[in-house]
Steps between C-alpha positions, in 0.01 A plus 500: 500500500784740585660439160179598320469806721855607415430465127179704523671780689789506251251528215322789672827682561616442142182591311348747744133575554278427199173641637286250307118504496475832679252698289301766684187321379551148632237373259739575213751257650230244573368497145856498369564174683241341274605683185870410536432127471670366185588841357744791533489811714474713184179321399363543851569873482313521169200327655513725805508805274175378345354462847586856603206659674335161550721353769258489787339198659149624424575565133681171440235304686219654295680493166391248239753230414513591132588860584765386745642255246539776243678725749750241622560339161864627482586278799410185308274214609244775546195273520645299785644800678176696478318212667771484768473874571122477517524204740747688718280810515190290578686330785621833635156659483351197677739575788397864529743650247731625773850376580433578866240221502780244464709613795353238733541212255806281560751493214459129430123536488519802273739313272254215465228748406721660237586159355128432460468793258511413131841577352685536831775244545750462782751760380232756420327440834826557686573816300156629597560413864838670502424818309124553523411356840843578648570158650847351544522207260780354288436486127671178393498575128731350239765765557516409870497127431778525242709730720495280807545186290807641322650600835430156649271645764189296425390162371146624445361452150154655534354836594324350801814334636724806466234727646465280808877491536538879476197627692693500832737757343224760477341444841686775685606750236338823387241493224723728292794260523274210411375687193849604396640147533255380239587787269878457521476123452319564174734782395799274562335216311452721196858630516640147539293368210628775274861439601531839670616357832653189653437357847852475639428792733197319640706193587756685713 
């Protein structure tokens, strides 16, 4: 556990704060977590530009699916994603359409609810918990799995296994650090994949 912690802190020092998913309108980030699936950030930004002036829970909840599909078409898979966004908004409205309503719900219980929503898988649910609901969770995405595997710090082969292994790391840290760890893992993964960095400095 200490070896993983050392790696995460080195990454944070090296890459610095990324300030991910921190839009003043948290709904923008929430919808983006659906739009980003199987596409690029540029395509997400094009879809969000189309949604300008319509990014409110009430508007998205009331909007017809065909209209929503047309607006988010640049993000690809627009039929599926429109149904996912509608399902997410319906779920949120059914809970009072207020983030404060979720404060008393335990993280594990809230995660199970999120996983029950159409289009929300484990990684997306954890991203929502971490950045929208502000809960300390570890996002065990492919970048994290590959990083710890390359460094010989895990034998996990699945999201579920690595998440369970790493959750103790985030139990007693600040939410900001937890959020930044995820961001710098992904930034490092992208740099490593492109050959812009090695990992010798992480092994010291």
